[in-house]
PDB file of C-alpha atoms in Angstrom:
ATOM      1  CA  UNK A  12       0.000   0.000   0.000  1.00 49.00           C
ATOM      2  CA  UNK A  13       2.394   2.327   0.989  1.00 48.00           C
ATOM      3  CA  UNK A  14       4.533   1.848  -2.240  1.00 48.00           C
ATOM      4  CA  UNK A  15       1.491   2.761  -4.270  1.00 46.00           C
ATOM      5  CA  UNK A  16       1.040   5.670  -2.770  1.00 47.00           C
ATOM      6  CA  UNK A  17       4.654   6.665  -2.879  1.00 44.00           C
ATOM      7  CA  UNK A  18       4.762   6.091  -6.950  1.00 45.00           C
ATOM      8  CA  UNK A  19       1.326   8.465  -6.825  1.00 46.00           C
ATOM      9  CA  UNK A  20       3.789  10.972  -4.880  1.00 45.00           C
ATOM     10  CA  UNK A  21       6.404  10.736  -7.596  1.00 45.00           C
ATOM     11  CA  UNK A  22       3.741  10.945 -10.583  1.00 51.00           C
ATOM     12  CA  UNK A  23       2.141  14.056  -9.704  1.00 53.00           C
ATOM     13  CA  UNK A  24       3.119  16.978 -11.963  1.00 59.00           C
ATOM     14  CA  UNK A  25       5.299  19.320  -9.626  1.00 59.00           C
ATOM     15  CA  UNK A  26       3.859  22.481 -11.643  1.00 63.00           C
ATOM     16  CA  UNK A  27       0.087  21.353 -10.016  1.00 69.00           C
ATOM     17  CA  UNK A  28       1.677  21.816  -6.500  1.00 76.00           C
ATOM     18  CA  UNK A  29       3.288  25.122  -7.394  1.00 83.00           C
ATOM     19  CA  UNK A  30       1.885  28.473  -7.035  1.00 92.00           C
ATOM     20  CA  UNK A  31       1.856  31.145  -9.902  1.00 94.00           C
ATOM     21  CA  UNK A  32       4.491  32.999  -6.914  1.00 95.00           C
ATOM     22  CA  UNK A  33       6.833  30.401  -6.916  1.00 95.00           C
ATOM     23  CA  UNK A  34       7.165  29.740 -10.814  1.00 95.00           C
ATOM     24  CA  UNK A  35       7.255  33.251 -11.499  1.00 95.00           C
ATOM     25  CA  UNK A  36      10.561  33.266  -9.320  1.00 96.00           C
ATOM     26  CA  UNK A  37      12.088  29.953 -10.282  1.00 95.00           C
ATOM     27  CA  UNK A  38      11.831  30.879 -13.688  1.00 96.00           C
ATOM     28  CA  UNK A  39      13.119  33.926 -13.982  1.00 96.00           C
ATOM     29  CA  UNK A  40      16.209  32.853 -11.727  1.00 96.00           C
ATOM     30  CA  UNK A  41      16.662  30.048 -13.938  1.00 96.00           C
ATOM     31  CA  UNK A  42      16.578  32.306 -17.292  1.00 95.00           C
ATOM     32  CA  UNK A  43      19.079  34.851 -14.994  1.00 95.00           C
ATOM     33  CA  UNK A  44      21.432  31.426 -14.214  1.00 95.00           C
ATOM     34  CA  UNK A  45      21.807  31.125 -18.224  1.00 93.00           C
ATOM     35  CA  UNK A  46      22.343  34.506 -18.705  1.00 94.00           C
ATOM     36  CA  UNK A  47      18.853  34.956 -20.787  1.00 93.00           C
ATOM     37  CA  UNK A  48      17.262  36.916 -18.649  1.00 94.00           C
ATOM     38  CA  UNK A  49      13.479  37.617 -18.883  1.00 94.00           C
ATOM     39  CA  UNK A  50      14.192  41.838 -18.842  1.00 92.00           C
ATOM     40  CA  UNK A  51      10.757  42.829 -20.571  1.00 92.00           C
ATOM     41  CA  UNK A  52       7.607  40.429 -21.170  1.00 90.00           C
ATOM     42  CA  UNK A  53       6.010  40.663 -24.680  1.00 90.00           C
ATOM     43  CA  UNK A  54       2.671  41.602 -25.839  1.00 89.00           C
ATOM     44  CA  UNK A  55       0.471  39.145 -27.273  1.00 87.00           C
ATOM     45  CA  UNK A  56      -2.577  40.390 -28.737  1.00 78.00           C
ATOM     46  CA  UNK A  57      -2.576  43.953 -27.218  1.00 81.00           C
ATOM     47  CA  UNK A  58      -2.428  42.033 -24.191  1.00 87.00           C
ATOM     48  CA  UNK A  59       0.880  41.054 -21.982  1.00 92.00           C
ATOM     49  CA  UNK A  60       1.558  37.690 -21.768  1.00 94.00           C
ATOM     50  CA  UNK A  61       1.010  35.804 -18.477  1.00 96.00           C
ATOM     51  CA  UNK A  62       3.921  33.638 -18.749  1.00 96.00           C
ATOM     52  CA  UNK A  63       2.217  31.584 -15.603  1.00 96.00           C
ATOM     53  CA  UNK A  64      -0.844  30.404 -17.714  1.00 96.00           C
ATOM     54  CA  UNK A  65       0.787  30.150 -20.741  1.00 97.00           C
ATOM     55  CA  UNK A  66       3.070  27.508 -19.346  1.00 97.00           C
ATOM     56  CA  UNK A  67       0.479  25.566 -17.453  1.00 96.00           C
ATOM     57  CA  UNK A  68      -1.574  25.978 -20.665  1.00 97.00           C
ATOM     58  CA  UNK A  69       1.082  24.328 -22.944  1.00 97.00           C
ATOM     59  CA  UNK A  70       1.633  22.014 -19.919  1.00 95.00           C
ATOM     60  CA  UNK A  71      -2.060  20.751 -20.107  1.00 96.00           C
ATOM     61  CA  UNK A  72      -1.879  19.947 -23.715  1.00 97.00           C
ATOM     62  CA  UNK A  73       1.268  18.029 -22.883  1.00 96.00           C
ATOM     63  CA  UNK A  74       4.060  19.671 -23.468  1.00 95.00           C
ATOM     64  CA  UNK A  75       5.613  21.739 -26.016  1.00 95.00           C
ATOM     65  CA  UNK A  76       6.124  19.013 -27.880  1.00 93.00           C
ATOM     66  CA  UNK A  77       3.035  17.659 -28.070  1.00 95.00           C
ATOM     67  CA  UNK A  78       1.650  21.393 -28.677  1.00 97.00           C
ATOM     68  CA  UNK A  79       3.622  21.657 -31.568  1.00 95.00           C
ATOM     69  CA  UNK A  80       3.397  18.493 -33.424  1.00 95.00           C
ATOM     70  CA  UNK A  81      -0.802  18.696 -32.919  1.00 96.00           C
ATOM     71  CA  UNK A  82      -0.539  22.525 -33.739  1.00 95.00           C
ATOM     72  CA  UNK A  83      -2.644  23.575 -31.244  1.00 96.00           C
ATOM     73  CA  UNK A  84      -0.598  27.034 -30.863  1.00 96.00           C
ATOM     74  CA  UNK A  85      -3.811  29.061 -31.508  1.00 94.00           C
ATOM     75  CA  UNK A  86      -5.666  27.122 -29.000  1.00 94.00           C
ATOM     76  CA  UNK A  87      -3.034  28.061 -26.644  1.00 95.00           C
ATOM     77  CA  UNK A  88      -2.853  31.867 -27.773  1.00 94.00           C
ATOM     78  CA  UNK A  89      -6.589  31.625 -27.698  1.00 92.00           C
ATOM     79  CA  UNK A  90      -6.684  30.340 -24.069  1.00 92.00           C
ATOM     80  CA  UNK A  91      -4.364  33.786 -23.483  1.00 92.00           C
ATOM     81  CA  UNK A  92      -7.300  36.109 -23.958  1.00 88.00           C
ATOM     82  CA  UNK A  93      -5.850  36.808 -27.484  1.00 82.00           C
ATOM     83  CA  UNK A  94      -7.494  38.883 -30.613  1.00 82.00           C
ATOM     84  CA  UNK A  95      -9.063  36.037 -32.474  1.00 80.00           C
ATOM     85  CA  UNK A  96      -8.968  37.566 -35.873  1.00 84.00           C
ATOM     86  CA  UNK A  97      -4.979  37.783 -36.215  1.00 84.00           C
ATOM     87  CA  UNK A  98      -3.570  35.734 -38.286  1.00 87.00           C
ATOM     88  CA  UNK A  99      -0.121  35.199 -37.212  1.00 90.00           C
ATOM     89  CA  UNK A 100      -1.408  34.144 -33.244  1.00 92.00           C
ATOM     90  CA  UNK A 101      -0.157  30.505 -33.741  1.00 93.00           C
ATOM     91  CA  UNK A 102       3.168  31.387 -34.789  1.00 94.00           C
ATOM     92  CA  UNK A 103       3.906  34.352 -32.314  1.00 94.00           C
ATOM     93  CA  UNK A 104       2.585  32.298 -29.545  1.00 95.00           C
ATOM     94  CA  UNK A 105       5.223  29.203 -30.133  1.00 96.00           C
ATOM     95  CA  UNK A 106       8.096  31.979 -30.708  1.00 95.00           C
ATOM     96  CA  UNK A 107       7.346  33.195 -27.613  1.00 95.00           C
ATOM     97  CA  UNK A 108       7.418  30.186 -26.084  1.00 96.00           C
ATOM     98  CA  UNK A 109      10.338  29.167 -26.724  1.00 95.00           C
ATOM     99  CA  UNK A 110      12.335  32.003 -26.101  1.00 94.00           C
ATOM    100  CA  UNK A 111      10.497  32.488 -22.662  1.00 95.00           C
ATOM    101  CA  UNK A 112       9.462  29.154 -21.050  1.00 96.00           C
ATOM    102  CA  UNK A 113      10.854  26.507 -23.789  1.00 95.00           C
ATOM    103  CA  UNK A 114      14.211  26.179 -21.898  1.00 95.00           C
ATOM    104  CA  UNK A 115      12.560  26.366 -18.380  1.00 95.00           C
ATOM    105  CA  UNK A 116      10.468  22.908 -19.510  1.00 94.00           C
ATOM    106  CA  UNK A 117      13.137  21.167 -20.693  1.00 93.00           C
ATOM    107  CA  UNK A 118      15.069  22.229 -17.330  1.00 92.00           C
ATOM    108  CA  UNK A 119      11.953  20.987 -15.180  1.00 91.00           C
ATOM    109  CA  UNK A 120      11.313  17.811 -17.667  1.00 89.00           C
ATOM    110  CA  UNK A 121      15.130  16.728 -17.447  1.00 87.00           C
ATOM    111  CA  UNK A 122      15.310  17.039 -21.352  1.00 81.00           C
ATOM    112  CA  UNK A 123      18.431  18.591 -23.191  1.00 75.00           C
ATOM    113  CA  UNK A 124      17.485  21.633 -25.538  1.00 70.00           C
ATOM    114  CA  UNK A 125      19.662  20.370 -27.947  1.00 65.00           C
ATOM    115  CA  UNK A 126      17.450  17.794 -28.332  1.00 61.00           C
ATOM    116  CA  UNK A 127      14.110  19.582 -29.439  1.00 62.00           C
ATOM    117  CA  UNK A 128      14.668  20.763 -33.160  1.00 58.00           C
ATOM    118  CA  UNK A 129      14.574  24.884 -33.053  1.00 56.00           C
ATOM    119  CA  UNK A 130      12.424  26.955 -35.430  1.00 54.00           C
ATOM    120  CA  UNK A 131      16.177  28.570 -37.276  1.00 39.00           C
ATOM    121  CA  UNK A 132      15.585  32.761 -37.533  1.00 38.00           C
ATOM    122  CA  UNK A 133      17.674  34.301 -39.911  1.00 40.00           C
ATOM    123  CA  UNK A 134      20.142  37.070 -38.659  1.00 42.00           C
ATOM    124  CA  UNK A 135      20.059  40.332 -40.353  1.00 42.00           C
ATOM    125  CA  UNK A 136      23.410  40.972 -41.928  1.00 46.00           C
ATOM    126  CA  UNK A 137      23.664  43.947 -39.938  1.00 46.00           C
ATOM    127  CA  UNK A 138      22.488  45.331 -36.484  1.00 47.00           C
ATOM    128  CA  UNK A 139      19.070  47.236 -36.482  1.00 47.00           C
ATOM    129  CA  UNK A 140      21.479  50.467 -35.026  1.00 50.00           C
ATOM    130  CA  UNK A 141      22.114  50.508 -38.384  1.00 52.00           C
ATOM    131  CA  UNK A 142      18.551  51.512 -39.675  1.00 49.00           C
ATOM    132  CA  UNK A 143      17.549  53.386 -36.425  1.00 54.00           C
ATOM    133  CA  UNK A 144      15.650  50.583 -34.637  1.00 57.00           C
ATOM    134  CA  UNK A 145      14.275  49.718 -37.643  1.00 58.00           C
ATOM    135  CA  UNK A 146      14.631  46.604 -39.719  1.00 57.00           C
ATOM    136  CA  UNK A 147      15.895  46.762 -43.177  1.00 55.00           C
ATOM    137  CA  UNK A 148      13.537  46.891 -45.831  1.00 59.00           C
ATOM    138  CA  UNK A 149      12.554  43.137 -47.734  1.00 53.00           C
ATOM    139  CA  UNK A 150      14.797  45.230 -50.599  1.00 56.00           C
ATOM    140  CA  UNK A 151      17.129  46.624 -48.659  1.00 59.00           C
ATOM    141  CA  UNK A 152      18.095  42.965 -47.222  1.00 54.00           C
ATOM    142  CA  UNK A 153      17.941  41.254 -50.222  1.00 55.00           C
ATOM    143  CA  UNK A 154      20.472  43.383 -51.880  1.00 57.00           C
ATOM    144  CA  UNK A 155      22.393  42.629 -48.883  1.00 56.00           C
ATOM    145  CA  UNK A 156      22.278  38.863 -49.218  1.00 53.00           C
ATOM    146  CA  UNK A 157      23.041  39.465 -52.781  1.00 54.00           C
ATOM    147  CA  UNK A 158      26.067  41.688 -52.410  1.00 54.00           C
ATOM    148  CA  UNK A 159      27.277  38.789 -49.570  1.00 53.00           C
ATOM    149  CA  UNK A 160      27.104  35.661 -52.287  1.00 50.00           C
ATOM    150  CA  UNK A 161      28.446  38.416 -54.853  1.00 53.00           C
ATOM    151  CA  UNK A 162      25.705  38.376 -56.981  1.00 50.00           C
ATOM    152  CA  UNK A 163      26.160  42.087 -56.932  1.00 49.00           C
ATOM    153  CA  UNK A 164      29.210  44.173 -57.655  1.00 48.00           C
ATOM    154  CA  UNK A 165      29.043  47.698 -57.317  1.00 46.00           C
TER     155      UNK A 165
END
């Protein structure tokens, strides 16, 4: 009896037990401990994102993983109180996931990051400073990637 109760104990999801307080604070040291530090949270939606739900969100459906390969990113974005006329919620929603809580989940789930395949962003070939703030133009970059292969000589 008492072993069944004791694999219960070690089967229950630690994030149940845990109070939007303590997450809040073990996450952000742990982001701070790999020098990613959480420094400003996002807007989703006109709306900032409650890192708290959207965790135990994605953690309901069963994980990031499972999230992603079921795309059920809008259903995740929608459970954030999102606008549900944009059209980009599904992908904004899993970007910010994994920049935010992606690397705490693996941490908590004993999983190497490594080991979950990344969505690859292209770099600009130059820093925004270089455009005020601004990103380059869809022209402006191209000729950039261009003039990189040499395509282009000026």
């Amino acid at each position: 009896m008492a072993h069944t109760e004791f694999q219960e104990e070690r089967n229950k999801d630690p994030l149940e037990e845990m109070t939007e307080e303590q997450f809040l604070k073990n996450l952000y040291l742990f982001m701070k401990k790999r020098d990613t530090p959480i420094e400003r949270i996002p807007n989703l939606g006109f709306k900032q994102i409650d890192l708290f739900v959207m965790f135990k969100t994605v953690n309901d459906f069963g994980g990031y993983h499972q999230v992603t390969s079921h795309q059920l990113w809008k259903q995740v974005y929608n459970t954030l109180g999102g606008n549900p006329r944009s059209t980009s919620a599904a992908t904004c929603t899993r970007r910010h996931y994994e920049k935010l809580l992606l690397p705490y989940e693996c941490q908590l789930k004993g999983i190497l990051e490594s080991a979950i395949p990344q969505h690859q962003l292209k770099p600009y070939p130059e820093s925004r400073d270089d455009y005020g703030g601004q990103r380059p133009s869809k022209r402006r970059l191209l000729s950039l990637q261009l003039d990189q292969v040499g395509v282009i000589q000026t």
